[in-house]
Amino acid sequence: MSVIDAVPVTDSEPTEDYVNLGVFGRLTHRRGWLSQHLGTAVIGFVLGYLLGHWLGNVVAGGYSYVQNSGQNNVADTGGLLLGVLGWLFGAGALNYPIAKMMGREPAEERFDPSWTRYFRYTADHKVVGLQYIFSVLTFLFTGGLLAMAIRTELLSPTSHAFGPGTYIAIVSEHGTVMMMMATSIVVGPFGNWLVPLMIGARRTAFPRVEAFSFWTFTAGYLVIMSALFYGGFPTGWTGYAPLQTQAGAGMMSYLVGFAVIGMGMMAAGFNLAVTIVTCRAPGLTWGRLPIFVWSVLATAALLTLATPTLVAGGFLGILDRTAQTAFYVNEHGGSSYLWQNLFWFFGHPEVYIMALPGFGIVAEMLPVFTRKPLFAYKVAAAGMLGVALLSFFVWQHHLFQSGINPDMRPLFMLTTELISIPTGFIYLVGLGTLYKAKIRFEIPMLFALALFFNFLIGGVTGVFLSDVPVNVQVHGSFFVLAHFHYTIMGGLVFAFFGGIYYWFPKMTGKMMNKTLGKIHFWMMFIFFNLTFFPMFIIGLLGQPRRVFEYAQNLQTLNDIASVSAFFLGASFVVFVANFVWSIFINPVAAPPNPWDSLGLEWQTPSPVPYYNFERIPVIMADPYHYSEPNAPQLADLGVGSDRTDEKVEVGK
Amino acid sequence: MTATARRHEVMTSTPEEAEYELRQSINSYWTGGRLLVGMFTFFVASLAFTYFYLRSSNSGGLWRPAHVTAPTGTGAAIFAFSAVAALLAVVGYRRFQSGGVQDWKVAGWTAVMALVIAMGLQIYQLTQLPFYPGSSGYASTFIAWAVTNVFLLICLLYWMETLLAQSMRLRSALPVGETVADSASPRAQKFRGNLESCTFFFQFAAIVAVLFWALIYLI
C-alpha cells in the first residue's frame, strides 16, 4: 500500500512566495552566453587576482620583511583569495547570497535544454555531477602528466631531465593535485549525480550548496596550478613545516589551494549528508538504503568533520606567512609538529574519504553482475561506518618517526591495525557475493574485481606499515609510495572508472565501446601493477621518495616502472578516445537498463527528467533481491495519477 | 527526449507530495544546522588543540613570555557583546514561538547591532596589541582566534540579517491576519525551520565565545 494516495496532480509553480532577485535575477535568468558562466568566472578570477595582489602590495609593500625578502606573501594571498571570490562571483555563486541579504528568495530554476548549462552555475544535481566528472578527469590527467614527468626523470639515476628544484616541484604538484582530485573523484560526480536518484529524491537538500562545492573545487584547481607560475613548492603534498614556512611564493598556492578545496569538500559533504538523512523517499528505511549511499554517507561525514582541521591547519600556515605569526616556527614559540598533527588528523580520514566510495561503487555493482543478493548487507554498512569512525583515531601513525611520545606508539599501532577489521568486513561481503556466482565479466565488473586484487596488496602492506618496527625501516621510502598508490589508484581510481562504465549509459543515454573499454581495462590493470609493484622492491632496497638521484643497481627496476607508467598513461588515452568516440563520433543508444540492475536509479526514464521522478516513489524493499523467486516488490513509482500502473518487479 | 521526460521539466506534485517535500525541507534545516555546528566544532577544536599543544610544548620557553595578554578590557567587551547577541537571539526566538514576531525582530536587530560592535571591537583590538604576532605561541594563537572570531561573527551577522530581511518581505506576502510565526504557508514554515537552526547556532557560538575568552584572557 502506498503512503501517498492517488490524487489529482497539481502544478507546483512558484507562486506568491517567490520573487525574482532584482539585478541578480536579471543576470541569472539570461540564457546562453549573456548569462554568468565559466567565461565570466575566468574573467572574475583574473580581475580578482589583480585587485587582491594590488591591495596586498598597498597594505604590506612597505613592510621591512617584504622589502628585505623581495617576496610579498600578503599580495600573493590577497590575489589568490580575491581571485577565488571573483571566480565565484563571475560564475554567479554569490548572486543568491547577496540577494538574500535583501530578503529575496530565488525563483525556481527552470530546465534549460541548452548545452551551455554545463558551463553555468546550476542547481541541477545531474548537471553538477557531469561538471564534476569532467573536472576530476582534468585533475587526474594533469596529475598524470606530472607523473609522466617524474617517471621520465627516474629513467636514469644520473642523467637528468630536470634539476632537483624542478623535480621536487613536479613531485609536490603531482601529489597535491592527485590528492585534491581523489577526495572528490567519487563523491563529486557520482555522489551528486546518483544519490538523489538512488534515494528517490527530486533534488538534493541544498542545491546551491552543491553547486557552490563544485565551483569552489574548480577554483582550488586554478589556485594549486598557479604554484607553477610562482616556481612551485618543495614540500610534497604533505606541506611539512618548517620547510613550509621557508619555501617560496608557490607555497601560498598550496596553502590557499588546500583551504579552498577544503571548503568545497565540506560543502559537498554537508549537502550530501543532509540529503541522505532527510530526503529519502517514503519507505526507504536505513536497512533498505543502497550500499553506495551508505558509503557516500560515511564519506560525507568524514568530509564534513575532518576537513575543517585541514582548513584550520592551512589557515595557520597562511597566517605564519602573511601576518608573521609563529605557529610552525619552533624558535618563536611554535612547533613544526603542530602542522603534522593538524594535517594528519585530516589526512588519515582522507585516506578513507578516498577508499569508502570506491568500496561503495564495487559493492553496488557486484550483485548486478553476479545476479546474487549482496552478501551480509548490514556487515557492509557497519564496516563502512566502522572505518569512518576509527579513521579519526589513527593519525598519529604518520608521526611514528617524529613528534610523538614513543610510549604512545603501541596505542596508535593498535588502532591502525584495528581499522583493518572493518575493512576486512567489506572484503568478506565481496567474497561472499562472488562465492558460487555466475559472474558476468562486463567491463565495470572487471574494474570491480581489479579493485579487490589491487586493494588487497595495498591493504596488506598497510598492515605492515602500521607496525612500528617495519614503519621505522621503510618510512619515507618507495615502499610507502607503492602502498598508497595501490590503495588510492588501485582502489579508488579503478572503482571510479568502473563506475563510469557502469553508469555512463544512464548519464548519457549512450553505451561506451566495449572493445576500447576492454583494451583500456587490461592496459590499465597490467601496467598499473607493473608500475607500482616494483616500487615495493625499490623501497625495500632503500630508495627514498622525492629524491631525483638513486643507486645505480636500482635502475632496472626503475626503468620497468617508468616504461610501464608510460603505458599506464597511454591507457588513459584509450579511455579518452572511447569517451569521445562513444559520445560524439559513433554514439550507440543505450537500452534503458543495460545491466538489468534493480537499482532505483535505473527505473527512471532515460535521459533522466529534470525532476527525476514524476511521482515520489515509495520504496518497499532493498535493491538486492536478485534471483530470488519470491522477491518482494522493490518500489511503487506511481507514474500518473494511478500509482499502480508502474511497479518494479525484482527477482528476475 | 522522450515525452515522459518532457513532462518532467516542470515539477508537479500532489498535495501529499508537496507536504512530504516541505517536511524534508524543514528537516534539512534542522539537520543542516546541527551538522554546521559539528563542522565549526572541529574547526575551533583545532584552534583549541593548537592552544594547548603550543602551551604544553612551550618551545624555547616562548609560549607566553612575561605573561603578555591581549587587551583584557576590549576582550571582555567583545565577549560581552557576543554573549548578549546570543542571549537576545535565544530570548527573541522564545518570544517568536509564542507569537511575538515583533519582539523577535527587535531582539534580532539588537543582536545584529551587538555583533557589529563586537566585530568592530575585535578589529580595533587587533590594531592595539602589546605584542608582535610572531613573538610567542600565545601571540600567534591570539591572532588566529581573533581572525576566526571575526569570521564567526560575520556568519552570525549574515544569518540573522537575512532572516530579518526575509521576515520583512514575508509580512507582505502572507495572507492578512497571518504572521510568520503562525502561518501555514510553506515559506513561513521553512522560515521557522531556518530560524530554529540559526538560534541553535547562536547558542553554539556563545559557548565558543565563553571557552575562548577563558583560554585567551583567564588561564
Short mmCIF file of N, CA, C and O in Angstrom, two decimals, chain B residues 63-130:
data_model
loop_
_atom_site.label_atom_id
_atom_site.label_comp_id
_atom_site.label_asym_id
_atom_site.label_seq_id
_atom_site.Cartn_x
_atom_site.Cartn_y
_atom_site.Cartn_z
N TRP B 63 56.15 30.17 25.04
CA TRP B 63 54.69 30.08 24.94
C TRP B 63 54.10 31.45 25.26
O TRP B 63 53.36 32.01 24.47
N ARG B 64 54.47 32.00 26.39
CA ARG B 64 53.87 33.28 26.78
C ARG B 64 54.85 34.03 27.67
O ARG B 64 54.63 34.16 28.89
N PRO B 65 55.93 34.55 27.10
CA PRO B 65 56.93 35.21 27.93
C PRO B 65 56.35 36.43 28.64
O PRO B 65 55.56 37.18 28.06
N ALA B 66 56.70 36.61 29.86
CA ALA B 66 56.27 37.74 30.69
C ALA B 66 54.75 37.82 30.80
O ALA B 66 54.20 38.86 31.16
N HIS B 67 54.10 36.72 30.50
CA HIS B 67 52.64 36.64 30.62
C HIS B 67 51.91 37.80 29.94
O HIS B 67 50.99 38.38 30.49
N VAL B 68 52.36 38.13 28.75
CA VAL B 68 51.67 39.18 27.99
C VAL B 68 50.24 38.73 27.72
O VAL B 68 49.97 37.54 27.55
N THR B 69 49.33 39.65 27.67
CA THR B 69 47.93 39.36 27.41
C THR B 69 47.37 40.38 26.43
O THR B 69 47.76 41.55 26.48
N ALA B 70 46.51 39.91 25.59
CA ALA B 70 45.81 40.85 24.71
C ALA B 70 44.97 41.78 25.59
O ALA B 70 44.60 41.40 26.70
N PRO B 71 44.68 43.01 25.11
CA PRO B 71 43.94 43.97 25.94
C PRO B 71 42.69 43.34 26.55
O PRO B 71 41.76 42.95 25.84
N THR B 72 42.69 43.24 27.87
CA THR B 72 41.62 42.49 28.54
C THR B 72 40.28 43.20 28.52
O THR B 72 39.23 42.58 28.42
N GLY B 73 40.32 44.54 28.65
CA GLY B 73 39.07 45.30 28.65
C GLY B 73 38.33 45.11 27.33
O GLY B 73 37.12 44.80 27.31
N THR B 74 39.06 45.29 26.25
CA THR B 74 38.43 45.12 24.93
C THR B 74 37.96 43.69 24.76
O THR B 74 36.88 43.44 24.22
N GLY B 75 38.81 42.77 25.23
CA GLY B 75 38.44 41.35 25.11
C GLY B 75 37.15 41.04 25.85
O GLY B 75 36.27 40.34 25.34
N ALA B 76 37.03 41.60 27.05
CA ALA B 76 35.81 41.36 27.83
C ALA B 76 34.60 41.97 27.13
O ALA B 76 33.51 41.38 27.12
N ALA B 77 34.82 43.14 26.54
CA ALA B 77 33.70 43.80 25.84
C ALA B 77 33.26 42.98 24.62
O ALA B 77 32.06 42.81 24.37
N ILE B 78 34.23 42.46 23.90
CA ILE B 78 33.89 41.63 22.73
C ILE B 78 33.07 40.42 23.17
O ILE B 78 32.03 40.09 22.59
N PHE B 79 33.57 39.78 24.24
CA PHE B 79 32.86 38.61 24.76
C PHE B 79 31.45 39.00 25.20
O PHE B 79 30.47 38.31 24.89
N ALA B 80 31.35 40.15 25.91
CA ALA B 80 30.05 40.56 26.44
C ALA B 80 29.06 40.81 25.29
O ALA B 80 27.91 40.35 25.34
N PHE B 81 29.51 41.52 24.27
CA PHE B 81 28.60 41.82 23.15
C PHE B 81 28.20 40.54 22.41
O PHE B 81 27.05 40.39 21.98
N SER B 82 29.15 39.61 22.27
CA SER B 82 28.82 38.34 21.60
C SER B 82 27.79 37.57 22.42
O SER B 82 26.82 37.02 21.88
N ALA B 83 28.02 37.55 23.74
CA ALA B 83 27.10 36.81 24.62
C ALA B 83 25.73 37.45 24.62
O ALA B 83 24.70 36.76 24.59
N VAL B 84 25.70 38.78 24.63
CA VAL B 84 24.41 39.48 24.61
C VAL B 84 23.67 39.16 23.31
O VAL B 84 22.45 38.92 23.32
N ALA B 85 24.40 39.15 22.22
CA ALA B 85 23.76 38.84 20.92
C ALA B 85 23.13 37.45 20.97
O ALA B 85 21.99 37.25 20.53
N ALA B 86 23.88 36.49 21.53
CA ALA B 86 23.35 35.12 21.62
C ALA B 86 22.12 35.07 22.52
O ALA B 86 21.11 34.42 22.20
N LEU B 87 22.21 35.78 23.63
CA LEU B 87 21.09 35.80 24.58
C LEU B 87 19.85 36.40 23.92
O LEU B 87 18.73 35.88 24.05
N LEU B 88 20.06 37.49 23.20
CA LEU B 88 18.93 38.13 22.52
C LEU B 88 18.32 37.20 21.47
O LEU B 88 17.10 37.13 21.31
N ALA B 89 19.20 36.47 20.77
CA ALA B 89 18.70 35.54 19.75
C ALA B 89 17.82 34.46 20.41
O ALA B 89 16.75 34.12 19.89
N VAL B 90 18.27 33.96 21.54
CA VAL B 90 17.52 32.89 22.21
C VAL B 90 16.20 33.43 22.79
O VAL B 90 15.13 32.85 22.57
N VAL B 91 16.31 34.55 23.50
CA VAL B 91 15.10 35.12 24.10
C VAL B 91 14.12 35.52 23.01
O VAL B 91 12.91 35.26 23.10
N GLY B 92 14.64 36.15 21.96
CA GLY B 92 13.79 36.56 20.84
C GLY B 92 13.08 35.37 20.21
O GLY B 92 11.89 35.44 19.88
N TYR B 93 13.80 34.28 20.08
CA TYR B 93 13.19 33.09 19.47
C TYR B 93 12.07 32.55 20.36
O TYR B 93 11.03 32.11 19.87
N ARG B 94 12.29 32.59 21.67
CA ARG B 94 11.22 32.11 22.58
C ARG B 94 9.97 32.98 22.45
O ARG B 94 8.85 32.49 22.46
N ARG B 95 10.19 34.29 22.32
CA ARG B 95 9.05 35.19 22.13
C ARG B 95 8.38 34.89 20.78
O ARG B 95 7.16 34.93 20.67
N PHE B 96 9.20 34.62 19.80
CA PHE B 96 8.68 34.30 18.46
C PHE B 96 7.79 33.07 18.52
O PHE B 96 6.70 33.03 17.93
N GLN B 97 8.26 32.07 19.25
CA GLN B 97 7.49 30.81 19.35
C GLN B 97 6.12 31.04 20.00
O GLN B 97 5.17 30.33 19.70
N SER B 98 6.07 32.04 20.87
CA SER B 98 4.76 32.32 21.49
C SER B 98 4.01 33.42 20.74
O SER B 98 3.10 34.02 21.28
N GLY B 99 4.44 33.69 19.51
CA GLY B 99 3.69 34.61 18.66
C GLY B 99 4.22 36.04 18.64
O GLY B 99 3.71 36.87 17.89
N GLY B 100 5.23 36.31 19.39
CA GLY B 100 5.76 37.67 19.44
C GLY B 100 6.75 37.96 18.33
O GLY B 100 7.95 38.12 18.61
N VAL B 101 6.26 38.08 17.13
CA VAL B 101 7.16 38.30 15.98
C VAL B 101 7.88 39.63 16.13
O VAL B 101 9.09 39.74 15.85
N GLN B 102 7.13 40.65 16.57
CA GLN B 102 7.73 41.97 16.70
C GLN B 102 8.86 41.95 17.74
O GLN B 102 9.92 42.55 17.54
N ASP B 103 8.62 41.22 18.83
CA ASP B 103 9.67 41.12 19.87
C ASP B 103 10.93 40.47 19.30
O ASP B 103 12.05 40.89 19.59
N TRP B 104 10.70 39.42 18.51
CA TRP B 104 11.85 38.75 17.91
C TRP B 104 12.61 39.70 16.98
O TRP B 104 13.84 39.73 16.98
N LYS B 105 11.86 40.50 16.23
CA LYS B 105 12.53 41.41 15.30
C LYS B 105 13.37 42.44 16.07
O LYS B 105 14.51 42.72 15.69
N VAL B 106 12.80 42.95 17.14
CA VAL B 106 13.56 43.93 17.94
C VAL B 106 14.80 43.25 18.51
O VAL B 106 15.92 43.79 18.43
N ALA B 107 14.61 42.06 19.08
CA ALA B 107 15.76 41.33 19.64
C ALA B 107 16.77 41.02 18.55
O ALA B 107 17.99 41.15 18.76
N GLY B 108 16.28 40.65 17.39
CA GLY B 108 17.17 40.29 16.27
C GLY B 108 17.99 41.46 15.80
O GLY B 108 19.22 41.37 15.66
N TRP B 109 17.35 42.61 15.59
CA TRP B 109 18.11 43.78 15.13
C TRP B 109 19.08 44.25 16.21
O TRP B 109 20.19 44.69 15.89
N THR B 110 18.67 44.12 17.46
CA THR B 110 19.59 44.49 18.54
C THR B 110 20.80 43.54 18.56
O THR B 110 21.94 43.97 18.75
N ALA B 111 20.51 42.26 18.33
CA ALA B 111 21.61 41.28 18.26
C ALA B 111 22.55 41.62 17.11
O ALA B 111 23.78 41.54 17.24
N VAL B 112 21.99 42.03 15.98
CA VAL B 112 22.81 42.41 14.84
C VAL B 112 23.72 43.58 15.21
O VAL B 112 24.93 43.58 14.91
N MET B 113 23.14 44.55 15.91
CA MET B 113 23.95 45.71 16.33
C MET B 113 25.06 45.27 17.28
O MET B 113 26.20 45.72 17.19
N ALA B 114 24.71 44.39 18.22
CA ALA B 114 25.71 43.91 19.18
C ALA B 114 26.84 43.18 18.44
O ALA B 114 28.02 43.34 18.78
N LEU B 115 26.48 42.42 17.43
CA LEU B 115 27.50 41.69 16.67
C LEU B 115 28.40 42.65 15.88
O LEU B 115 29.62 42.45 15.80
N VAL B 116 27.79 43.69 15.33
CA VAL B 116 28.60 44.68 14.59
C VAL B 116 29.59 45.34 15.55
O VAL B 116 30.78 45.51 15.21
N ILE B 117 29.10 45.68 16.73
CA ILE B 117 30.00 46.32 17.72
C ILE B 117 31.11 45.35 18.12
O ILE B 117 32.29 45.71 18.18
N ALA B 118 30.74 44.09 18.38
CA ALA B 118 31.74 43.08 18.76
C ALA B 118 32.79 42.93 17.65
O ALA B 118 34.00 42.85 17.93
N MET B 119 32.32 42.94 16.42
CA MET B 119 33.26 42.78 15.31
C MET B 119 34.18 43.99 15.21
O MET B 119 35.39 43.86 15.01
N GLY B 120 33.58 45.17 15.35
CA GLY B 120 34.38 46.40 15.31
C GLY B 120 35.44 46.39 16.41
O GLY B 120 36.60 46.73 16.17
N LEU B 121 35.02 45.98 17.60
CA LEU B 121 35.97 45.93 18.72
C LEU B 121 37.08 44.91 18.46
O LEU B 121 38.24 45.14 18.80
N GLN B 122 36.70 43.78 17.87
CA GLN B 122 37.71 42.75 17.59
C GLN B 122 38.76 43.26 16.61
O GLN B 122 39.95 43.03 16.79
N ILE B 123 38.29 43.98 15.60
CA ILE B 123 39.24 44.53 14.62
C ILE B 123 40.08 45.62 15.28
O ILE B 123 41.31 45.69 15.09
N TYR B 124 39.42 46.46 16.09
CA TYR B 124 40.15 47.52 16.79
C TYR B 124 41.22 46.90 17.69
O TYR B 124 42.36 47.37 17.74
N GLN B 125 40.85 45.82 18.40
CA GLN B 125 41.80 45.18 19.31
C GLN B 125 43.04 44.69 18.57
O GLN B 125 44.15 44.77 19.10
N LEU B 126 42.83 44.22 17.34
CA LEU B 126 43.97 43.73 16.57
C LEU B 126 44.97 44.84 16.25
O LEU B 126 46.15 44.58 15.99
N THR B 127 44.49 46.07 16.26
CA THR B 127 45.40 47.18 15.98
C THR B 127 46.07 47.71 17.24
O THR B 127 46.91 48.60 17.17
N GLN B 128 45.68 47.20 18.40
CA GLN B 128 46.19 47.73 19.67
C GLN B 128 46.96 46.68 20.47
O GLN B 128 46.99 46.75 21.71
N LEU B 129 47.54 45.72 19.82
CA LEU B 129 48.16 44.62 20.57
C LEU B 129 49.49 45.03 21.18
O LEU B 129 50.29 45.71 20.52
N PRO B 130 49.74 44.59 22.40
CA PRO B 130 51.03 44.92 23.03
C PRO B 130 52.13 43.94 22.65
O PRO B 130 53.16 43.89 23.31
#
